[in-house]
Coordinates of C-alpha atoms in Angstrom, one line a residue:
M6 CA 17.7 -25.4 -39.7
K7 CA 14.0 -24.8 -39.7
L8 CA 12.3 -25.1 -36.3
F9 CA 8.7 -26.1 -35.9
H10 CA 6.8 -26.2 -32.6
S11 CA 4.1 -28.7 -33.8
I12 CA 3.8 -31.5 -36.2
N13 CA 0.9 -29.5 -37.8
D14 CA 3.2 -26.6 -38.6
F15 CA 5.5 -28.8 -40.8
Q16 CA 5.3 -28.5 -44.5
S17 CA 7.6 -29.8 -47.3
T18 CA 7.4 -30.4 -51.0
K19 CA 10.0 -33.2 -50.7
K20 CA 9.8 -36.6 -49.1
T21 CA 11.7 -36.9 -45.8
I22 CA 14.4 -39.0 -44.3
L23 CA 13.6 -38.9 -40.6
T24 CA 14.3 -40.0 -37.1
L25 CA 12.4 -39.4 -33.9
G26 CA 13.0 -39.7 -30.1
T27 CA 13.6 -37.6 -27.0
F28 CA 17.3 -37.1 -27.9
D29 CA 18.2 -36.2 -24.3
G30 CA 21.8 -35.2 -24.3
V31 CA 22.3 -35.5 -28.1
H32 CA 25.0 -38.0 -27.2
I33 CA 27.4 -40.0 -29.4
G34 CA 24.7 -42.7 -29.9
H35 CA 22.2 -40.1 -31.1
K36 CA 24.8 -38.6 -33.4
K37 CA 25.4 -41.9 -35.2
I38 CA 21.7 -41.8 -36.2
L39 CA 21.8 -38.1 -37.1
E40 CA 24.9 -38.5 -39.2
R41 CA 23.1 -41.2 -41.2
I42 CA 20.1 -39.0 -41.7
T43 CA 22.3 -36.2 -43.2
E44 CA 24.2 -38.7 -45.3
N45 CA 20.9 -39.8 -46.9
T46 CA 19.8 -36.3 -47.8
E47 CA 23.1 -35.1 -49.3
N48 CA 21.9 -35.3 -52.9
G49 CA 19.0 -32.8 -52.2
K50 CA 16.3 -35.2 -53.3
Y51 CA 15.0 -35.6 -49.8
E52 CA 14.8 -33.5 -46.7
S53 CA 16.2 -34.4 -43.3
L54 CA 13.7 -34.3 -40.4
V55 CA 14.0 -34.9 -36.6
L56 CA 10.9 -35.2 -34.5
T57 CA 11.4 -34.7 -30.8
F58 CA 9.1 -33.9 -27.9
F59 CA 8.7 -31.5 -25.0
P60 CA 7.9 -32.1 -22.2
H61 CA 9.7 -35.4 -21.9
P62 CA 7.1 -38.2 -22.1
R63 CA 8.0 -39.5 -18.6
M64 CA 7.1 -36.0 -17.2
V65 CA 3.6 -36.4 -18.6
L66 CA 2.9 -40.1 -18.2
Q67 CA 4.5 -40.8 -14.8
E68 CA 2.7 -38.7 -12.2
K69 CA 5.6 -38.7 -9.7
S70 CA 8.4 -38.8 -12.2
E71 CA 11.5 -37.0 -10.9
I72 CA 13.5 -37.4 -14.1
R73 CA 16.2 -34.8 -14.6
L74 CA 17.2 -34.1 -18.2
L75 CA 20.7 -33.6 -19.6
N76 CA 19.5 -30.7 -21.7
T77 CA 17.0 -27.9 -21.4
I78 CA 14.9 -27.6 -24.5
G79 CA 16.9 -24.6 -25.7
E80 CA 20.2 -26.5 -25.2
K81 CA 18.8 -29.5 -27.2
I82 CA 17.7 -27.3 -30.1
K83 CA 21.2 -25.8 -30.2
L84 CA 22.9 -29.2 -30.2
L85 CA 20.6 -30.6 -32.8
E86 CA 21.1 -27.6 -35.1
A87 CA 24.9 -28.2 -34.9
T88 CA 24.4 -31.7 -36.5
G89 CA 23.3 -30.2 -39.9
I90 CA 19.7 -31.4 -39.7
E91 CA 17.4 -29.3 -42.0
N92 CA 14.2 -29.6 -40.1
L93 CA 13.4 -30.0 -36.4
I94 CA 10.0 -30.4 -34.9
V95 CA 9.6 -30.0 -31.1
H96 CA 6.1 -31.3 -30.6
P97 CA 4.2 -30.8 -27.4
F98 CA 3.8 -34.2 -25.7
N99 CA 0.6 -34.8 -23.9
E100 CA -1.7 -37.6 -22.9
S101 CA -3.8 -37.3 -26.1
F102 CA -0.7 -37.8 -28.3
S103 CA 0.4 -40.7 -26.2
R104 CA -2.8 -42.5 -26.9
L105 CA -2.1 -42.8 -30.6
T106 CA -1.7 -46.4 -31.6
A107 CA 1.4 -47.3 -33.5
E108 CA -0.5 -47.7 -36.8
E109 CA -2.3 -44.3 -36.3
F110 CA 1.0 -42.7 -35.7
V111 CA 2.6 -44.2 -38.8
R112 CA -0.3 -43.6 -41.1
T113 CA -1.4 -40.1 -40.1
I114 CA 1.9 -38.6 -39.2
L115 CA 4.8 -40.4 -40.8
V116 CA 3.1 -41.2 -44.1
E117 CA 0.5 -38.5 -44.6
K118 CA 2.1 -35.6 -42.8
F119 CA 5.8 -36.2 -43.3
Q120 CA 5.7 -38.0 -46.7
I121 CA 8.3 -40.4 -45.2
Q122 CA 10.8 -42.0 -47.6
K123 CA 12.9 -43.6 -44.9
I124 CA 13.2 -43.8 -41.1
I125 CA 16.5 -44.3 -39.4
I126 CA 16.1 -45.5 -35.8
G127 CA 18.0 -46.9 -32.9
H128 CA 18.1 -50.6 -32.1
D129 CA 15.9 -50.2 -29.0
H130 CA 13.3 -47.8 -30.2
R131 CA 9.7 -48.4 -29.1
F132 CA 6.6 -46.4 -30.1
G133 CA 2.9 -46.1 -30.1
R134 CA 0.4 -46.3 -27.3
N135 CA 2.1 -47.8 -24.2
R136 CA 5.2 -48.1 -26.3
T137 CA 4.1 -51.5 -27.4
A138 CA 5.5 -51.4 -31.0
N139 CA 9.1 -52.2 -31.8
I140 CA 11.5 -52.3 -34.7
D141 CA 9.9 -55.4 -36.2
D142 CA 6.5 -53.7 -36.2
L143 CA 8.0 -50.6 -37.9
I144 CA 9.5 -52.8 -40.6
A145 CA 6.1 -54.3 -41.2
F146 CA 4.5 -50.9 -41.5
G147 CA 7.3 -49.9 -43.9
I148 CA 6.4 -52.8 -46.2
E149 CA 2.7 -51.9 -45.9
Y150 CA 3.0 -48.1 -46.5
G151 CA 6.1 -48.1 -48.8
F152 CA 8.9 -46.6 -46.8
E153 CA 12.4 -47.9 -45.8
V154 CA 13.5 -48.7 -42.2
E155 CA 17.1 -48.6 -41.3
Q156 CA 18.2 -49.8 -37.8
I157 CA 21.3 -48.6 -36.0
S158 CA 22.6 -51.4 -33.9
A159 CA 24.2 -51.1 -30.5
E160 CA 27.5 -52.5 -32.0
E161 CA 27.7 -49.6 -34.4
I162 CA 27.7 -47.1 -31.5
E163 CA 31.4 -47.8 -30.6
D164 CA 30.6 -51.3 -29.3
V165 CA 28.9 -49.8 -26.3
S166 CA 25.2 -49.2 -25.8
V167 CA 25.3 -45.5 -24.9
S168 CA 22.2 -44.2 -23.2
S169 CA 21.0 -41.0 -21.6
T170 CA 20.3 -43.1 -18.5
K171 CA 24.0 -44.2 -18.3
I172 CA 25.1 -40.6 -18.7
R173 CA 22.8 -39.4 -15.9
K174 CA 24.2 -42.1 -13.6
A175 CA 27.8 -41.0 -14.4
L176 CA 26.9 -37.4 -13.6
N177 CA 25.3 -38.3 -10.4
E178 CA 28.5 -40.1 -9.4
G179 CA 30.7 -37.3 -10.4
N180 CA 32.3 -39.4 -13.2
M181 CA 32.9 -36.6 -15.6
A182 CA 35.3 -38.5 -17.8
L183 CA 32.7 -41.2 -18.6
A184 CA 29.8 -38.7 -18.9
N185 CA 31.7 -36.5 -21.3
E186 CA 33.0 -39.4 -23.3
Y187 CA 29.5 -40.7 -23.9
L188 CA 28.1 -37.2 -24.6
G189 CA 30.9 -36.4 -27.1
Y190 CA 31.2 -33.0 -25.5
N191 CA 31.7 -31.6 -22.0
Y192 CA 28.5 -31.5 -20.0
F193 CA 27.3 -27.9 -19.4
L194 CA 25.0 -25.8 -17.4
N195 CA 23.4 -22.6 -18.6
G196 CA 22.1 -19.9 -16.2
T197 CA 22.0 -16.3 -15.1
I198 CA 24.5 -14.8 -12.7
V199 CA 22.8 -13.6 -9.5
K200 CA 23.9 -12.0 -6.3
G201 CA 24.8 -14.4 -3.4
K202 CA 26.1 -13.8 0.1
Q203 CA 29.4 -12.5 -1.4
L204 CA 31.4 -14.5 1.2
G205 CA 33.9 -15.8 -1.4
R206 CA 35.4 -12.4 -2.0
T207 CA 36.2 -12.0 1.7
I208 CA 38.7 -14.9 1.5
G209 CA 40.1 -14.2 -2.0
F210 CA 37.8 -16.5 -4.0
P211 CA 34.9 -14.4 -5.4
T212 CA 32.3 -16.5 -7.0
A213 CA 29.5 -16.0 -9.5
N214 CA 26.3 -17.6 -8.3
I215 CA 24.4 -19.3 -11.2
N216 CA 20.6 -19.5 -11.3
I217 CA 19.2 -22.2 -13.6
E218 CA 15.6 -21.4 -14.4
E219 CA 14.7 -24.9 -15.7
D220 CA 14.1 -27.1 -12.6
Y221 CA 14.2 -30.2 -14.8
K222 CA 17.9 -29.8 -15.7
L223 CA 20.1 -32.4 -14.1
I224 CA 22.6 -30.9 -11.7
P225 CA 25.5 -33.3 -11.2
K226 CA 26.9 -34.6 -7.9
I227 CA 27.5 -32.2 -5.1
G228 CA 31.2 -31.2 -5.0
V229 CA 34.0 -29.2 -6.6
Y230 CA 34.7 -29.2 -10.3
V231 CA 37.2 -27.9 -12.8
V232 CA 35.2 -25.9 -15.4
K233 CA 35.4 -23.9 -18.6
A234 CA 33.0 -20.9 -18.8
T235 CA 31.7 -18.7 -21.6
I236 CA 30.4 -15.2 -20.9
N237 CA 29.8 -12.7 -23.7
D238 CA 31.8 -14.9 -26.1
E239 CA 34.8 -14.8 -23.7
T240 CA 36.2 -18.2 -22.6
L241 CA 37.5 -18.6 -19.1
F242 CA 38.6 -21.4 -16.8
G243 CA 37.8 -21.8 -13.1
M244 CA 36.5 -24.1 -10.5
M245 CA 32.9 -24.6 -9.4
N246 CA 31.2 -25.7 -6.2
I247 CA 27.8 -27.4 -6.2
G248 CA 26.5 -27.7 -2.7
F249 CA 25.3 -26.2 0.5
N250 CA 28.4 -24.4 1.9
P251 CA 28.3 -26.2 5.2
T252 CA 31.4 -24.4 6.6
V253 CA 29.3 -21.2 6.7
N254 CA 26.0 -22.9 7.5
G255 CA 24.4 -22.7 4.1
E256 CA 20.8 -23.7 4.0
K257 CA 20.1 -24.2 0.3
Q258 CA 22.0 -25.7 -2.6
T259 CA 23.9 -23.2 -4.7
I260 CA 26.1 -23.4 -7.9
E261 CA 29.0 -21.0 -7.6
V262 CA 31.9 -20.6 -10.0
H263 CA 35.2 -18.9 -9.3
L264 CA 36.8 -17.8 -12.5
F265 CA 40.6 -17.5 -12.7
N266 CA 42.2 -14.2 -13.6
F267 CA 38.8 -12.5 -13.9
D268 CA 37.4 -9.5 -12.1
K269 CA 34.4 -7.9 -13.9
D270 CA 30.8 -7.1 -12.9
I271 CA 28.8 -9.8 -14.6
Y272 CA 25.5 -9.8 -12.6
D273 CA 22.4 -10.6 -14.7
Q274 CA 24.4 -12.0 -17.6
N275 CA 24.1 -15.4 -19.0
I276 CA 26.9 -17.9 -18.4
E277 CA 27.6 -21.4 -19.8
V278 CA 29.8 -23.6 -17.7
S279 CA 31.3 -26.9 -19.0
L280 CA 32.3 -29.4 -16.3
L281 CA 35.7 -30.9 -17.1
H282 CA 36.8 -32.8 -14.0
Y283 CA 35.5 -33.7 -10.5
I284 CA 38.0 -32.7 -7.8
R285 CA 36.4 -33.7 -4.5
D286 CA 33.3 -34.0 -2.4
E287 CA 32.0 -30.9 -0.6
Q288 CA 33.0 -31.0 3.1
K289 CA 32.5 -28.9 6.3
F290 CA 35.8 -27.4 7.5
S291 CA 36.6 -26.4 11.1
S292 CA 37.1 -22.8 10.2
V293 CA 37.0 -20.3 7.3
D294 CA 40.8 -20.4 7.2
A295 CA 40.8 -24.1 6.8
L296 CA 38.3 -23.7 3.9
K297 CA 40.6 -21.1 2.3
A298 CA 43.6 -23.4 2.5
Q299 CA 41.6 -26.2 0.8
L300 CA 40.4 -23.8 -1.9
N301 CA 44.1 -22.9 -2.6
Q302 CA 44.8 -26.6 -3.0
D303 CA 41.8 -27.0 -5.3
K304 CA 43.1 -24.1 -7.4
I305 CA 46.5 -25.7 -7.8
E306 CA 44.9 -29.0 -8.8
S307 CA 42.5 -27.2 -11.2
L308 CA 45.3 -25.3 -12.9
A309 CA 47.4 -28.5 -13.3
F310 CA 44.4 -30.2 -14.9
I311 CA 43.8 -27.3 -17.3
D312 CA 47.5 -27.1 -18.2
S313 CA 47.6 -30.8 -19.0
S314 CA 44.3 -30.6 -21.0
L315 CA 45.5 -27.7 -23.0
K316 CA 48.7 -29.4 -23.9
N317 CA 46.8 -32.5 -25.0
Q318 CA 44.2 -30.3 -26.7
T319 CA 41.3 -32.0 -24.9
V320 CA 39.5 -28.9 -23.8

């Protein structure tokens, strides 16, 4: 996949089959569109092209937007590359770009810059200044400028209108089964392992504290999760706590993962953690011993979930 950081950087000698959008999550609805793109370019006559944006438009246009995204920009690029798309443009979104009218966008970018042959788009896509143009406007522009428009209906996306908003809601409720079903993969966090208070090791549950640099990344509901982690290409299972450690009077939110059957120094290394199952809410225990007893129960439940999932080949 060729990666471009601006529309102006893109060049091709072929006409393009393209789609555009924020693609937050690169979920199963997005993949329906992306699969259709690659199907249309299999004969080599045209090139596949995805146009996406960073920052997310809501971050720019809504002054007090507190939107949290399902993917960091690096994660999104990795997920899009896995779909087989030939060209990806991550264009800087700013107020100037947002003021392009729908016709200016179609004529100067889609037609003149991308040499568009066909655009494949979701049923609810809106574009242009103030997002005033819809699929009907796009079809009209296609007739005027000589390109095809293919619409992916909600019914085609497994009879359910999957959206990034619904996935965010599921994650905020700890509903990992629904979130992961809509994503088509297990929701994951990427970060660097940093030193914490090292209290876990004193009760037999050493944890790796994860620092996520991108503050716009959505952190799911506070609580305890069954997870699968990857460090240096090694895959491990464990359990993770997102929260404030109230039993030991924690003051700030942390993300800590305890890896089963693992005892190596991994400070400053990158870790990717996939969230498989929500076990329980975080709670304050009467003593550290009570916390330790609960962690033992959490481990039993986690191992049972992992064993069942491995047997059913779902992780």
